[in-house]
Amino acid sequence: MTVMSFLGAIGAAQKEAMDADERVIIIGEDVEANVYGTTGGGKTRQETGDFVQMYGRNRIRNTPISEEGIVGAAAGAAMTGLRPIVDLSYSSFLYMAMDQLVNQVAKNRYMFGGQASMPVVFRSAMFYGLNTGAHHSDRPYPMFMNVPGLKVMVPSTPSDAKGLLRSAIDMDDPVLTFEACLLWGLKEEVSDEEFWVPFGVARTHREGSDVTIVAISSSVQEALAAADALAEEGVSVEVIDPRTLVPLDRDAILRSVAKTGRLVVVEPAHRTCGAAGEISALVAEEVFDSLKAPIVRVTAPDMQIPFSPSLEKQMYPNKEDIVNAVRRVTGITNPTSTLAAAGN
Amino acid sequence: MEALSDEFKLEMQRRMLRIRAFDERASKMVKRGHIPGTVHTSIGQEAQVVGATMALGDNDYMTGNHRSHGHPIGKGSPLGPLMAELQGKAAGVCKGKGGSLHLADFNVGSLGESGIVGSSIPIAMGAALSSSVLGRDTVALAFFGDGAANQGVLYESMNMSGVWNLPVIFLCENNQYALSTPAHTVTSGVISERAAGFGIPGVRVEDGQDVLAVYEAVSTAVARARRGEGPTLIEVVTYRYNEHSEGLRLGTDYRPADEREAWLQKDPLVLFREHLIANGHTAEEMDALEASIVAEVDEAVAFSEASPWPDASVAFDDLYTDSEYAA
């Protein structure tokens, strides 16, 4: 085991994939100089240099600022034998390439009757919570959940970031990975062995019996903190991280809600048409009879992100919001009460 | 340029005839309701299509646009599955899921047409990137029109292909109208001259009705790309004889009658037939060739008509490679 940061784990996955398969290339803005910290050599950097020294400019391709061209080139390359990893840096830059992502990447396999395969990964960072203002703070993964043909991953721990990325790179379908910058410095012990985390398999971070919290991306850490606080009040919370939103592990969510009877869904994206709304609808459709209380969503409001630290802080779900939501679904207003005392 | 063999020239005429006959039949079938949706024909542009596709090798790639029946035909794709695709049949080259706007035949390097103007250009660049990274000698060619020449992605692609020295040819089929809009009213300067800004060769083929002229220009660019000397922009001036799409009735005459008449006098099939006759073939041979192509199209239509409609479940295939995630 090695202690790795979230960002270091992404770099490690990329290095393993570059070593394992010569068809894997990395293209994007500033990837040569390792500006975003995932194309350095990690611990071996002193001896081996950055990726560009290790793999050469044939496979580590600095691009101009031309997102539409970059995404289209990666798509065409993926259709003809390469397995590109595209570093699009900020998630809001995906919009520059919307045509390529939606009309080519997502549709080509389908439109051409299965003739194309599209083994390409698009990485982007959700730079929210760091006072960069409205152009850099987007959490746009729900938009892409709405595009059949794309797969969407939202890792929340270093191990999952590494294992999911390896799976994404080895997959013959296009994957968009959304990486919360708030998690970049998060550290944990990660296996030194190569490993792959499967898509469509949720991770239960904490088991509980009273309430299910489904949390996405950086909200997982907030949910776990909330669960700790609620445990002290005698509320037993189950915390589930879907890890991939397309495909979504419906069974894990439905099983948990069938057990607990209560659901809070937490995510940093906007409220309307978000992943939280989708998961809520799924639960309402499939296990309505299990529900003991209305489902509660904890999300960012349908509002743009302001710059000032004093304004931005309130925009994303935090531990307090989640604790309050759980109290709402459990009907507990007095922190000293327990579910048992409430006769539940 | 090396002198082309007689057989090669006959094959050029054969493929141009195939495109004409296929599209004329498709036009009729649209009007009779035998082809659903919309169809854009390459009638009048056959020399430009065949001059380019026959300059490519079997393993070379190409991408197309909405007016793209001719591209896979020119690259040697069999007509039956193409016609079945136009009809939405199970035997269609894309299983009936693409249609006229999204033909693709990977067996001949046709990586697909795009209903979004300009959108397939960087796909061809990506195919060239594969060749470059993997050390293959294949090249890629992007077909697009004068309309797409004003899409920004073309210039992103020319720039990236230039700095990466990719084996790609950007081929602008300038038929002079983006639907009803005359190119000169929306296009500043000359399209081919835009290449200079990227430090790559820009070539203008003024007579796009001359299959040999197009072939020579594209062959030069293909050879250059294969030698590792990078991309070329080629603009071919041509003309579509039919309306933008079959069945479209605009009610405004955006093309002067005498202009269309002048281009009809430069029908590429007639011109090359005359060339072949001047070079030793007889009119009877040419008539027989033309009749044989009509028979090929009859066969293609029969193939398509004999095909069943796709099973309803086919609509839910091919979204992902691991189908358990679909729907």
XYZ file of C-alpha atoms in Angstrom, chain A residues 22-23 25 27 58-59 61-82 96 99-100 103-106 108-118 147-151 171-174 198-200 246-247, chain B residues 61 85 93-95 97-99 102-107 110-134 136 151-153 156-157 159-160 163-164 166 314-322 325:
120
model
C 1.158 1.526 -26.462
C -2.135 2.589 -27.995
C -1.900 8.408 -25.562
C -3.616 14.718 -25.339
C 4.418 11.034 -29.929
C 2.233 9.834 -27.060
C 0.588 15.571 -27.037
C 0.335 19.188 -26.053
C -2.537 20.752 -27.930
C -3.524 24.240 -28.935
C -6.557 25.704 -27.151
C -8.982 24.083 -29.578
C -11.390 21.926 -27.606
C -13.617 21.035 -30.542
C -10.628 19.924 -32.585
C -9.085 18.046 -29.657
C -12.232 16.073 -28.896
C -12.880 15.347 -32.573
C -9.294 14.214 -33.108
C -9.511 11.940 -30.089
C -12.765 10.481 -31.397
C -11.306 9.819 -34.840
C -8.178 8.349 -33.289
C -10.260 6.101 -31.029
C -12.216 4.861 -34.058
C -8.998 3.875 -35.811
C -6.859 2.139 -33.215
C -5.691 4.504 -30.459
C -16.588 24.261 -26.422
C -20.883 19.119 -30.922
C -18.090 16.575 -30.974
C -22.935 14.344 -32.112
C -19.814 12.304 -32.804
C -18.439 10.647 -29.664
C -21.807 9.577 -28.280
C -21.060 7.225 -33.958
C -21.164 3.649 -32.704
C -24.952 3.668 -32.689
C -25.532 5.519 -35.966
C -23.120 3.294 -37.835
C -24.743 0.108 -36.581
C -21.912 -0.909 -34.286
C -19.094 -0.484 -36.817
C -17.284 2.045 -34.631
C -15.893 1.566 -31.183
C -14.874 4.610 -29.215
C -26.607 11.876 -23.625
C -27.010 8.162 -24.373
C -23.722 6.688 -25.557
C -21.495 8.369 -22.996
C -20.450 6.828 -19.693
C -13.182 0.168 -21.937
C -14.196 0.314 -25.605
C -16.788 3.027 -24.948
C -16.340 6.761 -24.340
C -15.872 -1.943 -12.270
C -18.403 0.502 -13.678
C -21.974 0.249 -12.443
C -23.774 5.937 -16.308
C -24.124 3.061 -15.775
C -9.776 6.630 -44.327
C -29.612 1.730 -45.520
C -24.786 -0.988 -44.052
C -25.618 0.577 -40.657
C -28.432 -1.899 -39.866
C -29.882 3.085 -37.928
C -27.986 5.678 -39.932
C -29.899 6.363 -43.127
C -25.100 8.684 -41.734
C -23.755 6.153 -44.184
C -20.545 4.490 -43.092
C -18.724 1.467 -44.415
C -15.667 0.761 -42.318
C -14.720 -2.055 -44.713
C -15.534 5.165 -44.749
C -15.633 6.344 -41.134
C -19.015 7.911 -41.566
C -20.978 10.837 -42.834
C -22.164 13.621 -40.615
C -25.468 15.422 -40.628
C -23.822 18.255 -38.745
C -21.973 20.537 -41.150
C -18.221 20.419 -40.536
C -18.486 18.004 -37.645
C -16.711 15.076 -39.289
C -13.623 17.089 -40.237
C -11.708 16.487 -36.973
C -12.664 12.796 -37.108
C -10.527 12.481 -40.239
C -7.751 14.352 -38.443
C -8.014 11.785 -35.642
C -7.679 8.921 -38.115
C -4.535 10.618 -39.397
C -3.313 10.952 -35.814
C -3.666 7.176 -35.395
C -1.559 6.633 -38.501
C 1.046 9.023 -37.227
C 1.278 7.648 -33.667
C 1.174 3.998 -34.722
C 1.173 3.333 -40.301
C -17.048 26.391 -39.477
C -14.368 27.093 -36.901
C -13.540 23.444 -36.383
C -8.752 24.146 -35.491
C -8.194 20.965 -37.472
C -3.877 24.151 -37.366
C -3.472 20.977 -35.313
C 1.716 21.493 -36.202
C 1.482 17.710 -35.878
C -0.572 14.721 -39.919
C -32.102 -3.392 -33.073
C -33.058 0.125 -31.912
C -31.577 -0.828 -28.541
C -28.292 -2.326 -29.777
C -24.937 -0.722 -30.397
C -25.111 2.138 -27.923
C -22.265 0.653 -25.911
C -19.973 -2.296 -26.565
C -21.233 -3.943 -23.370
C -25.916 -1.341 -19.849
